[in-house]
Coordinates of C-alpha atoms and ligand atoms in Angstrom, one line a residue:
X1 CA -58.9 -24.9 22.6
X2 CA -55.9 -23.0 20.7
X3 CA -56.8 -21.7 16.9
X4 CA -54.7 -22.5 14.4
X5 CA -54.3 -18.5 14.0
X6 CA -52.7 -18.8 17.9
X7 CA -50.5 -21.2 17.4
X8 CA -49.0 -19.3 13.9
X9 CA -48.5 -16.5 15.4
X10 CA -45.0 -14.9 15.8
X11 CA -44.6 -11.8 18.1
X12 CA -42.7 -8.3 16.5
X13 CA -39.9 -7.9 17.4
X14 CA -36.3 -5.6 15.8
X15 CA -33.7 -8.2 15.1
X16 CA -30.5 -6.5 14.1
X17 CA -27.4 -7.9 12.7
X18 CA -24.3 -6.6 12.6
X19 CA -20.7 -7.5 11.6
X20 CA -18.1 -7.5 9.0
X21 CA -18.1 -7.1 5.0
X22 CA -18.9 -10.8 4.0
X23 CA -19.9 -12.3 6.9
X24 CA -23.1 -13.7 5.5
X25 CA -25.3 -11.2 7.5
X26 CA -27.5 -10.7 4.6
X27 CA -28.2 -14.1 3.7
X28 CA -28.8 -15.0 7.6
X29 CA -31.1 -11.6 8.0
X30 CA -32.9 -12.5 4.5
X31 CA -33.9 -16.0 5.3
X32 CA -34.8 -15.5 8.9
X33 CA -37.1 -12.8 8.0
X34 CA -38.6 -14.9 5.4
X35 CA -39.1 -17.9 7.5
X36 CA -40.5 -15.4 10.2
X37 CA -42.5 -13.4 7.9
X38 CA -40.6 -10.2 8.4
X39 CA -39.5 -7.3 6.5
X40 CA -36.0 -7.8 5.4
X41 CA -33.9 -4.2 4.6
X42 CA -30.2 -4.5 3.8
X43 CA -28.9 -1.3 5.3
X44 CA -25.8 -1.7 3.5
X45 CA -27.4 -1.2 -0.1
X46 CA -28.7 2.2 1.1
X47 CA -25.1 3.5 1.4
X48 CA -24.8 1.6 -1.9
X49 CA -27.7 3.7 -3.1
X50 CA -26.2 7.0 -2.1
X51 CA -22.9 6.1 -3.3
X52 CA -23.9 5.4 -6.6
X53 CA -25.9 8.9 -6.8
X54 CA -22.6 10.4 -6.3
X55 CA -20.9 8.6 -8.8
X56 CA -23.3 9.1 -11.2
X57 CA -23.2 13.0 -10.2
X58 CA -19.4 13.2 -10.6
X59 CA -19.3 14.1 -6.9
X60 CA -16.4 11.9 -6.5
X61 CA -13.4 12.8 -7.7
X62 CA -10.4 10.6 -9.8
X63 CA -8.4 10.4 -6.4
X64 CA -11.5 9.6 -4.4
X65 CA -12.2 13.3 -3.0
X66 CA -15.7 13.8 -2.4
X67 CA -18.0 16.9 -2.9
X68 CA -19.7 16.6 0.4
X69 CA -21.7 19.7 0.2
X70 CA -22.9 18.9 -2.7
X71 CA -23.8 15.5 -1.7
X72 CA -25.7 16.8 1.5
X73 CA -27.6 19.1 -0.4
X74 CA -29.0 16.9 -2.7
X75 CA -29.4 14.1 0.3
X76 CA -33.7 15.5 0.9
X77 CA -34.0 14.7 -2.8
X78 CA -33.1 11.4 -3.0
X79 CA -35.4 8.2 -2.4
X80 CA -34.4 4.7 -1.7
X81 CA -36.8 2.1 -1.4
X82 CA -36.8 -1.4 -2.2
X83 CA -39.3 -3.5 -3.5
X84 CA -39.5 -7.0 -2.6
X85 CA -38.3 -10.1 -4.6
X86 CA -38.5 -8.3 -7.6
X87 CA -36.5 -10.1 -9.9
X88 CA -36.4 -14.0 -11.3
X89 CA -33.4 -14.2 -8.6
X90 CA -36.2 -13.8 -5.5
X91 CA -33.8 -11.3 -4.2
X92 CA -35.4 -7.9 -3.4
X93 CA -34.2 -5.5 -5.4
X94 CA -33.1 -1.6 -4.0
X95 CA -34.7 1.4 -6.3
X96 CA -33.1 4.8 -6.6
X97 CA -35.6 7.7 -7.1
X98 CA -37.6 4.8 -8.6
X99 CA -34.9 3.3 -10.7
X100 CA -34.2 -0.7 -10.5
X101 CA -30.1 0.1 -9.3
X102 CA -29.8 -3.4 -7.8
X103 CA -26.8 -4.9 -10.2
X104 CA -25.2 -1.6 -10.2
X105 CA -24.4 -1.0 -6.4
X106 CA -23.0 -4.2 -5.9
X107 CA -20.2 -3.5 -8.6
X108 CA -16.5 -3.3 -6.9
X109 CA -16.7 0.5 -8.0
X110 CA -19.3 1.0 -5.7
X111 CA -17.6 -1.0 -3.1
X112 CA -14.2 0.8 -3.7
X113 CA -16.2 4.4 -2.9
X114 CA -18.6 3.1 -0.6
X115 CA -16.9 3.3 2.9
X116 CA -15.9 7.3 2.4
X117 CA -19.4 8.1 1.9
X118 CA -20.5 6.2 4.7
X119 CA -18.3 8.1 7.2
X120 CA -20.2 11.5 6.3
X121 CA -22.3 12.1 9.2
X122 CA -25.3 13.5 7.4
X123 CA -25.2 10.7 5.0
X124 CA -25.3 8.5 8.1
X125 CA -28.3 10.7 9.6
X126 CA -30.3 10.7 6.6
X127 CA -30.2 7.0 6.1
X128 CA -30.7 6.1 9.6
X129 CA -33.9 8.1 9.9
X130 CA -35.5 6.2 6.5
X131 CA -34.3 3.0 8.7
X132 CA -35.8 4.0 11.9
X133 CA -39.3 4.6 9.9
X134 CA -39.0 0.9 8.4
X135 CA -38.7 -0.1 11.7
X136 CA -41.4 1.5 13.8
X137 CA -43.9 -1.2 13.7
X138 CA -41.3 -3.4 14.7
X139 CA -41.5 -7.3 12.8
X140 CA -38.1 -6.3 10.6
X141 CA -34.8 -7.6 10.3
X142 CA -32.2 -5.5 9.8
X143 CA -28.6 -5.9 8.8
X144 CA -25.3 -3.2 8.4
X145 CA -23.1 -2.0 10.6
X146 CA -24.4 0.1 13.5
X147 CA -28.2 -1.7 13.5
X148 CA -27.9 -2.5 17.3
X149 CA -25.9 0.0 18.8
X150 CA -27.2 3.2 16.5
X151 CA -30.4 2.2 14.7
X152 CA -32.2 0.4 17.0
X153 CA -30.5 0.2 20.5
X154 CA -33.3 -1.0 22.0
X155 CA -33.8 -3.9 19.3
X156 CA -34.8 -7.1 21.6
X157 CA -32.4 -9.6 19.4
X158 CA -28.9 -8.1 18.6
X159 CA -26.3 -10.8 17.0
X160 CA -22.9 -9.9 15.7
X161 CA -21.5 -11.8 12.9
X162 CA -17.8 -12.4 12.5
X163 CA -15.7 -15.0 9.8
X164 CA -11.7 -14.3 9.0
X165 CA -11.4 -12.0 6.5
X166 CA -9.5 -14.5 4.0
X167 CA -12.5 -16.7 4.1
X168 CA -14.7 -13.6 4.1
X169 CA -13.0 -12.4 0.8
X170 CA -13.1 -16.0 -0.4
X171 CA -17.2 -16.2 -0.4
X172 CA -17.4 -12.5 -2.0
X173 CA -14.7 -13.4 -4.8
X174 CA -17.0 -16.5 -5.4
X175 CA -20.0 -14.5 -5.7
X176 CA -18.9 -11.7 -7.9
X177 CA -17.4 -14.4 -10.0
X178 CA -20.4 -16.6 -9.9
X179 CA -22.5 -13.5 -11.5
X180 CA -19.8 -13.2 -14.1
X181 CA -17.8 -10.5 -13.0
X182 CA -13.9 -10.7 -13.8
X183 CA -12.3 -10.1 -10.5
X184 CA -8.8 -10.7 -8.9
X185 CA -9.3 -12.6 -5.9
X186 CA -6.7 -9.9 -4.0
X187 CA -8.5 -7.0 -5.3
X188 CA -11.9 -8.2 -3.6
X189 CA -9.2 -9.2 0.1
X190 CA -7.9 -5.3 -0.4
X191 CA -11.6 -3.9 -0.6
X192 CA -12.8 -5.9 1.9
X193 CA -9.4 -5.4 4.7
X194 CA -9.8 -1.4 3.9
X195 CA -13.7 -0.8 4.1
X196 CA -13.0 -2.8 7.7
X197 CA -10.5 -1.0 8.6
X198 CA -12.8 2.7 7.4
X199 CA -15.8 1.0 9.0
X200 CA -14.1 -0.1 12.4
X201 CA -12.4 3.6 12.9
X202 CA -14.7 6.4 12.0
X203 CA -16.0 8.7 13.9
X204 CA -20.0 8.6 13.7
X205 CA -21.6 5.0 14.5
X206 CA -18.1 2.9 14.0
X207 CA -18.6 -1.2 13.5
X208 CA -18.8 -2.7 17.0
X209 CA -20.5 -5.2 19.0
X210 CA -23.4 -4.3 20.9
X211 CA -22.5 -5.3 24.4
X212 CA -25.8 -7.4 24.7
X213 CA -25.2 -8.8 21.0
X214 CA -25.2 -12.4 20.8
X215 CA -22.0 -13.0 18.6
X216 CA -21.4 -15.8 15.8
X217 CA -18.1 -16.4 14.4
X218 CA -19.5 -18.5 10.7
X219 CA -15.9 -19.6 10.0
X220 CA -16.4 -23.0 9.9
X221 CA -19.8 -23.8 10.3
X222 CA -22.5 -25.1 7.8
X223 CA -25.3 -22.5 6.3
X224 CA -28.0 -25.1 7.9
X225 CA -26.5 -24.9 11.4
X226 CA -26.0 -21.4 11.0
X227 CA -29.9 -20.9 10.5
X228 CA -31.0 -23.3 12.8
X229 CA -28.9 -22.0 15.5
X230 CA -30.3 -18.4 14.7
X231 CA -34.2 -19.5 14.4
X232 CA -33.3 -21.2 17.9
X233 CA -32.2 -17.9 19.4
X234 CA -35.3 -16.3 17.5
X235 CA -37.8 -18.8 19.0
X236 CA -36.2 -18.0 22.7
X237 CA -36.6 -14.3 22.3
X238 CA -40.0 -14.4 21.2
X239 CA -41.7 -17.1 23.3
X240 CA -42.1 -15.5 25.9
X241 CA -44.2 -12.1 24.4
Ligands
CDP1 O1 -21.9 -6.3 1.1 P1 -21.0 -6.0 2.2 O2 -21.2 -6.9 3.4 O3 -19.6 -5.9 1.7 O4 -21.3 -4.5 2.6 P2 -22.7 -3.8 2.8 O5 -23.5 -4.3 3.9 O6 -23.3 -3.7 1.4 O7 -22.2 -2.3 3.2 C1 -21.4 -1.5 2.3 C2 -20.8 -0.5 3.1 O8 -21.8 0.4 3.6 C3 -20.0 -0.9 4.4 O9 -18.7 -1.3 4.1 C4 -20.1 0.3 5.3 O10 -19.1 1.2 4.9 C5 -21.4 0.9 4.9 N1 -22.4 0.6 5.9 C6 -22.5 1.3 7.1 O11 -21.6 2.2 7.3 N2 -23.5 1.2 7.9 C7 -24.4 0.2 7.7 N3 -25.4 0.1 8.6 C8 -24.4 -0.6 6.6 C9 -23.4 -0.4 5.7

């Protein structure tokens, strides 16, 4: 006879997901691992984290120039961690050398500085190695930019998530307005159309598709179908382990 315990129990596996600024990776990556029982890390709010350290260091100048030695050197000092569903707002919250820094990195001065620090290549080492070690028991979900092709290439579900970028700056403007923040809607179209166009071109770990990522183009399809077609893709990946 099969124990309850055997028939609630849900292989480890890496599930990485990728795509543009606004695609709705997050929420897709947040609520999968939560309906899987995964660990959930937003990759993104790392380079959030680091960016902020800079700007609260005066590392980055009025025109945008940034002190990279500076910032490398002080790279070993700094800690990011997250601690989970912190909050009223159920939404695990990112802490910087132990400080709550969650509103802060998700304010359009962060996002305005955020790409140029991600193109550093130590800056991309250094966070990719804390990811890596969240990873190595496997049972995560990750989401960013290079999860599948850098992170973890060998991540047994890869998906790739795509919407146009004037629906894509439509949801953020929403949501930036939603927690109060007065924003132009063309400001957030401009951040979003250059941190693509940054994240698409650099050198070190560019935004691509894995060539075994399963891709998802959210344009104009409900947030229900969106998860059930993921836990579907979930379920196939994992039955079989
Ligand atoms: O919230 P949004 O989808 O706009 O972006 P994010 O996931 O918070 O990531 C912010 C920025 O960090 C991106 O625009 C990239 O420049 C960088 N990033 C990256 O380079 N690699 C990752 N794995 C995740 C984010």
């Amino acid at each position: 006879m099969t124990s309850e315990k055997e028939i609630s129990y849900i292989p480890k596996i890496i599930v990485a997901i990728d795509g543009f600024s606004s695609s709705g990776k997050s929420t897709m990556a947040r609520e999968l691992a939560k309906r899987v029982g995964y660990i959930y890390i937003d990759s993104g709010a790392m380079y959030r984290a680091v960016t902020l350290f800079a700007m609260n260091h005066g590392l980055i100048a009025g025109d945008g120039n940034v002190s990279k030695e500076e910032l490398i050197r002080a790279l070993p000092s700094l800690d990011i961690k997250f601690q989970p569903s912190a909050g009223e707002d159920g939404i695990q919250h990112t802490l910087l050398n132990g400080k709550d820094v969650e509103q802060e990195i998700r304010s359009m001065g962060v996002s305005h500085n955020v790409s140029p620090i991600a193109e550093i290549p130590e800056v991309r080492q250094r966070l990719v190695e804390i990811q890596q070690e969240f990873g190595k028991d496997k049972g995560i979900v990750m989401d960013g930019r290079d999860i599948g092709t850098t992170v973890f290439p060998e991540a047994e579900l890869k998906i790739f998530v795509n919407a146009g970028v004037h629906e894509r700056a439509r949801r953020r403007w929403r949501e930036l307005v939603q927690k109060g923040t007065d924003i132009n809607f063309e400001d957030v179209l401009r951040n979003l159309e250059a941190r693509d166009k940054i994240d698409t071109t650099r050198e070190v770990s560019p935004l691509r598709k894995a060539p075994d990522a399963v891709e998802l183009n959210n344009d104009a399809i409900t947030h229900e179908e969106q998860m059930e077609w993921l836990l579907k893709i979930f379920q196939e990946r994992t039955e079989n382990l």
